[in-house]
Amino acid sequence: MEQQLRVWLRYTVVLGLYVSPRKRPPAKKSPQLSAEAAASVHGKRVAWAGRSKLGFRYRLKIVYLHALLPWICVLYVNALIWHELVGEVMLSWLLTILFFSSQAFSNLLIAAEGIWRRQQHEEFLRRLQEIELSLKLRLKQDVNVGWLVRRVRCLLEYLLWLTFICYALFIYYFASMQYVGYFWYSIWFIITMRLRLIQLLIYVRVLQHYMKCLCMKLQQVVAYRMAPNRQLMDINYEKLQSLEYLLAIKEVYALLFKEFQLLNDFAGWSLFSIVLSYMLDCGCTLYWTLLSGEAYEERRKYRIAGFWWFVPMTAIVWHLCLLCDNCMKLDRVIAELLSKIIITRPSKSLHSYRLLVHQFSTQLQLQYIEVTGKSFFTLNLRLIMSIGIAISTYMVIAIQFLTI
């Protein structure tokens, strides 16, 4: 799955979401010891040329990432300088400034993470391959990579088509309005933020699949320990009851826990800023829709345009929170399954196994798998409710300003 993700991610280098690592091709060696020095020199030249070409492309990508930061700042300042205040409601102008500033700030954080969190991102992708191999070789679990790739591709295509179709419809209705605010300046910001969310959503979807595979193996161990007489013919129970197998489960879980830590590390700030911008986005959209029903004839189209603006972002955020919530539930399922492993026989040979079960169970009770926005909030279904409450509170305050 790691290779498929890298193929998809190489198209996001323009937005600064991912930079492929620099790989050095192996030097070509002569197959015969009797080869002359000319052939050896030629092989070294070819290898050096390949390394130089890859190194140049890698350095060019890094330079481009560093250039994104000042370019975002220039675009933001230029918009503030050349934008004219239109309209009679000062609150609308203030909200427009605040919303546009949150988008620029989110893009700055995304570009900064692409530069300074590049190693954590690369380690995250590398560990995906390690988890897949551990499930296959150590736990003998069929990961079903082909099925996973098809599901992830369908999910990716669905989110991309939903995003761009709704965005095109929004542009169609919004462009004909008299007052468009900073919209044309923020197109780059909007696309980057939404593709960043889709990127992280795909990551969480893959991790959820691996957690389900680990749960299946742990369920087999629990079933054997709780009902040893009910055995199936196609399962190697001698391996399931071994200390090495339980230790392998513990190590795979440690890899998954580390993956979520890396995800929070290299994408925590962008998640925080994007969700905050999404809250402002929803609030501003509802506020302008409210204005369109209060004798503002020129803003009647905000109702239709606001709908096409609101739908894709809400679908992506809700889906991401749902996947993160499922991962948290699977983490608790693993903890519950492990607590069911009770060894009643006082055999000395099972002392190490009993001790490992106790340590592993205690570890799961103390640590939790979760995706957070730099610990400001946790992405789950409760966050959707919190966002709804915050937007409702904001709308009450906005209505009070309109009635003054």
PDB file of C-alpha atoms in Angstrom, residues 125-254:
ATOM      1  CA  LEU A 125       4.860   6.089   4.892  1.00  0.00           C
ATOM      2  CA  ARG A 126       7.782   3.735   5.459  1.00  0.00           C
ATOM      3  CA  ARG A 127       6.165   2.239   8.564  1.00  0.00           C
ATOM      4  CA  LEU A 128       3.019   1.415   6.597  1.00  0.00           C
ATOM      5  CA  GLN A 129       5.042  -1.127   4.645  1.00  0.00           C
ATOM      6  CA  GLU A 130       6.513  -2.449   7.891  1.00  0.00           C
ATOM      7  CA  ILE A 131       3.042  -2.944   9.394  1.00  0.00           C
ATOM      8  CA  GLU A 132       1.817  -4.732   6.281  1.00  0.00           C
ATOM      9  CA  LEU A 133       4.796  -7.103   6.262  1.00  0.00           C
ATOM     10  CA  SER A 134       4.447  -7.783   9.998  1.00  0.00           C
ATOM     11  CA  LEU A 135       0.796  -8.728   9.585  1.00  0.00           C
ATOM     12  CA  LYS A 136       1.616 -11.016   6.662  1.00  0.00           C
ATOM     13  CA  LEU A 137       4.795 -12.688   7.857  1.00  0.00           C
ATOM     14  CA  ARG A 138       4.589 -12.661  11.648  1.00  0.00           C
ATOM     15  CA  LEU A 139       0.841 -12.954  12.236  1.00  0.00           C
ATOM     16  CA  LYS A 140      -0.011 -14.832   8.999  1.00  0.00           C
ATOM     17  CA  GLN A 141      -2.890 -12.434   8.402  1.00  0.00           C
ATOM     18  CA  ASP A 142      -4.208 -11.864   4.893  1.00  0.00           C
ATOM     19  CA  VAL A 143      -4.107  -8.077   4.600  1.00  0.00           C
ATOM     20  CA  ASN A 144      -5.911  -8.224   1.230  1.00  0.00           C
ATOM     21  CA  VAL A 145      -3.954  -5.365  -0.250  1.00  0.00           C
ATOM     22  CA  GLY A 146      -5.710  -5.567  -3.620  1.00  0.00           C
ATOM     23  CA  TRP A 147      -9.118  -5.057  -2.019  1.00  0.00           C
ATOM     24  CA  LEU A 148      -7.759  -2.215   0.128  1.00  0.00           C
ATOM     25  CA  VAL A 149      -6.238  -0.444  -2.877  1.00  0.00           C
ATOM     26  CA  ARG A 150      -9.536  -0.653  -4.764  1.00  0.00           C
ATOM     27  CA  ARG A 151     -11.516   0.695  -1.815  1.00  0.00           C
ATOM     28  CA  VAL A 152      -9.078   3.511  -1.200  1.00  0.00           C
ATOM     29  CA  ARG A 153      -9.023   4.414  -4.900  1.00  0.00           C
ATOM     30  CA  CYS A 154     -12.832   4.529  -4.994  1.00  0.00           C
ATOM     31  CA  LEU A 155     -12.885   6.681  -1.871  1.00  0.00           C
ATOM     32  CA  LEU A 156     -10.254   9.002  -3.321  1.00  0.00           C
ATOM     33  CA  GLU A 157     -12.078   9.356  -6.644  1.00  0.00           C
ATOM     34  CA  TYR A 158     -15.389   9.966  -4.882  1.00  0.00           C
ATOM     35  CA  LEU A 159     -13.950  12.728  -2.678  1.00  0.00           C
ATOM     36  CA  LEU A 160     -12.088  14.380  -5.549  1.00  0.00           C
ATOM     37  CA  TRP A 161     -15.081  14.368  -7.868  1.00  0.00           C
ATOM     38  CA  LEU A 162     -17.366  15.629  -5.109  1.00  0.00           C
ATOM     39  CA  THR A 163     -14.912  18.412  -4.282  1.00  0.00           C
ATOM     40  CA  PHE A 164     -14.290  19.665  -7.802  1.00  0.00           C
ATOM     41  CA  ILE A 165     -17.870  19.332  -9.070  1.00  0.00           C
ATOM     42  CA  CYS A 166     -19.300  21.211  -6.101  1.00  0.00           C
ATOM     43  CA  TYR A 167     -16.510  23.752  -6.311  1.00  0.00           C
ATOM     44  CA  ALA A 168     -17.172  24.333 -10.021  1.00  0.00           C
ATOM     45  CA  LEU A 169     -20.876  24.851  -9.318  1.00  0.00           C
ATOM     46  CA  PHE A 170     -20.009  27.254  -6.517  1.00  0.00           C
ATOM     47  CA  ILE A 171     -17.757  29.277  -8.828  1.00  0.00           C
ATOM     48  CA  TYR A 172     -20.509  29.357 -11.449  1.00  0.00           C
ATOM     49  CA  TYR A 173     -23.034  30.908  -9.061  1.00  0.00           C
ATOM     50  CA  PHE A 174     -20.598  32.988  -7.049  1.00  0.00           C
ATOM     51  CA  ALA A 175     -18.742  34.635  -9.937  1.00  0.00           C
ATOM     52  CA  SER A 176     -21.882  36.443 -11.153  1.00  0.00           C
ATOM     53  CA  MET A 177     -22.361  38.207  -7.833  1.00  0.00           C
ATOM     54  CA  GLN A 178     -21.570  41.848  -7.337  1.00  0.00           C
ATOM     55  CA  TYR A 179     -19.481  41.301  -4.192  1.00  0.00           C
ATOM     56  CA  VAL A 180     -17.108  38.316  -4.159  1.00  0.00           C
ATOM     57  CA  GLY A 181     -14.735  39.415  -1.393  1.00  0.00           C
ATOM     58  CA  TYR A 182     -11.345  37.712  -1.487  1.00  0.00           C
ATOM     59  CA  PHE A 183     -12.620  34.692  -3.389  1.00  0.00           C
ATOM     60  CA  TRP A 184     -10.340  34.923  -6.438  1.00  0.00           C
ATOM     61  CA  TYR A 185      -7.311  35.412  -4.187  1.00  0.00           C
ATOM     62  CA  SER A 186      -8.178  32.384  -2.044  1.00  0.00           C
ATOM     63  CA  ILE A 187      -8.634  29.739  -4.759  1.00  0.00           C
ATOM     64  CA  TRP A 188      -5.139  28.336  -4.148  1.00  0.00           C
ATOM     65  CA  PHE A 189      -5.748  28.289  -0.387  1.00  0.00           C
ATOM     66  CA  ILE A 190      -9.063  26.456  -0.706  1.00  0.00           C
ATOM     67  CA  ILE A 191      -7.731  23.727  -3.006  1.00  0.00           C
ATOM     68  CA  THR A 192      -4.685  23.123  -0.812  1.00  0.00           C
ATOM     69  CA  MET A 193      -6.735  22.833   2.369  1.00  0.00           C
ATOM     70  CA  ARG A 194      -9.238  20.413   0.920  1.00  0.00           C
ATOM     71  CA  LEU A 195      -6.634  18.176  -0.700  1.00  0.00           C
ATOM     72  CA  ARG A 196      -4.722  18.155   2.593  1.00  0.00           C
ATOM     73  CA  LEU A 197      -7.821  16.870   4.374  1.00  0.00           C
ATOM     74  CA  ILE A 198      -8.351  14.204   1.694  1.00  0.00           C
ATOM     75  CA  GLN A 199      -4.717  13.155   2.024  1.00  0.00           C
ATOM     76  CA  LEU A 200      -5.018  12.699   5.796  1.00  0.00           C
ATOM     77  CA  LEU A 201      -8.367  10.956   5.384  1.00  0.00           C
ATOM     78  CA  ILE A 202      -6.772   8.341   3.110  1.00  0.00           C
ATOM     79  CA  TYR A 203      -4.012   7.788   5.675  1.00  0.00           C
ATOM     80  CA  VAL A 204      -6.525   7.165   8.461  1.00  0.00           C
ATOM     81  CA  ARG A 205      -8.536   4.833   6.211  1.00  0.00           C
ATOM     82  CA  VAL A 206      -5.467   2.645   5.604  1.00  0.00           C
ATOM     83  CA  LEU A 207      -4.608   2.588   9.317  1.00  0.00           C
ATOM     84  CA  GLN A 208      -8.170   1.592  10.167  1.00  0.00           C
ATOM     85  CA  HIS A 209      -7.873  -1.409   7.840  1.00  0.00           C
ATOM     86  CA  TYR A 210      -4.671  -2.528   9.547  1.00  0.00           C
ATOM     87  CA  MET A 211      -6.289  -2.161  12.976  1.00  0.00           C
ATOM     88  CA  LYS A 212      -9.171  -4.371  11.839  1.00  0.00           C
ATOM     89  CA  CYS A 213      -6.672  -7.019  10.716  1.00  0.00           C
ATOM     90  CA  LEU A 214      -4.995  -6.911  14.139  1.00  0.00           C
ATOM     91  CA  CYS A 215      -8.387  -7.234  15.858  1.00  0.00           C
ATOM     92  CA  MET A 216      -9.171 -10.352  13.823  1.00  0.00           C
ATOM     93  CA  LYS A 217      -5.986 -12.065  14.975  1.00  0.00           C
ATOM     94  CA  LEU A 218      -6.493 -11.071  18.582  1.00  0.00           C
ATOM     95  CA  GLN A 219     -10.058 -12.401  18.434  1.00  0.00           C
ATOM     96  CA  GLN A 220      -8.670 -15.791  17.400  1.00  0.00           C
ATOM     97  CA  VAL A 221      -6.312 -15.798  20.377  1.00  0.00           C
ATOM     98  CA  VAL A 222      -9.125 -14.852  22.746  1.00  0.00           C
ATOM     99  CA  ALA A 223     -11.435 -17.485  21.258  1.00  0.00           C
ATOM    100  CA  TYR A 224      -8.796 -20.166  21.823  1.00  0.00           C
ATOM    101  CA  ARG A 225      -8.104 -19.098  25.414  1.00  0.00           C
ATOM    102  CA  MET A 226     -11.791 -18.837  26.339  1.00  0.00           C
ATOM    103  CA  ALA A 227     -13.023 -21.938  24.475  1.00  0.00           C
ATOM    104  CA  PRO A 228     -10.089 -24.244  23.691  1.00  0.00           C
ATOM    105  CA  ASN A 229     -12.405 -27.140  22.792  1.00  0.00           C
ATOM    106  CA  ARG A 230     -13.998 -25.217  19.917  1.00  0.00           C
ATOM    107  CA  GLN A 231     -11.193 -25.242  17.434  1.00  0.00           C
ATOM    108  CA  LEU A 232     -11.347 -24.797  13.679  1.00  0.00           C
ATOM    109  CA  MET A 233      -9.398 -26.937  11.250  1.00  0.00           C
ATOM    110  CA  ASP A 234      -7.761 -24.115   9.268  1.00  0.00           C
ATOM    111  CA  ILE A 235      -6.133 -22.281  12.209  1.00  0.00           C
ATOM    112  CA  ASN A 236      -2.768 -23.146  13.700  1.00  0.00           C
ATOM    113  CA  TYR A 237      -3.608 -23.020  17.406  1.00  0.00           C
ATOM    114  CA  GLU A 238      -0.157 -24.124  18.475  1.00  0.00           C
ATOM    115  CA  LYS A 239       1.168 -20.868  17.087  1.00  0.00           C
ATOM    116  CA  LEU A 240      -1.714 -18.840  18.564  1.00  0.00           C
ATOM    117  CA  GLN A 241      -0.955 -19.983  22.104  1.00  0.00           C
ATOM    118  CA  SER A 242       2.761 -19.233  21.890  1.00  0.00           C
ATOM    119  CA  LEU A 243       4.464 -16.359  23.660  1.00  0.00           C
ATOM    120  CA  GLU A 244       6.141 -15.257  20.424  1.00  0.00           C
ATOM    121  CA  TYR A 245       2.783 -14.801  18.708  1.00  0.00           C
ATOM    122  CA  LEU A 246       1.407 -12.574  21.462  1.00  0.00           C
ATOM    123  CA  LEU A 247       4.654 -10.614  21.430  1.00  0.00           C
ATOM    124  CA  ALA A 248       4.246 -10.130  17.664  1.00  0.00           C
ATOM    125  CA  ILE A 249       0.726  -8.771  18.232  1.00  0.00           C
ATOM    126  CA  LYS A 250       2.103  -6.369  20.817  1.00  0.00           C
ATOM    127  CA  GLU A 251       4.807  -5.152  18.435  1.00  0.00           C
ATOM    128  CA  VAL A 252       2.334  -4.634  15.575  1.00  0.00           C
ATOM    129  CA  TYR A 253       0.154  -2.606  17.909  1.00  0.00           C
ATOM    130  CA  ALA A 254       3.196  -0.556  18.886  1.00  0.00           C
TER     131      ALA A 254
END
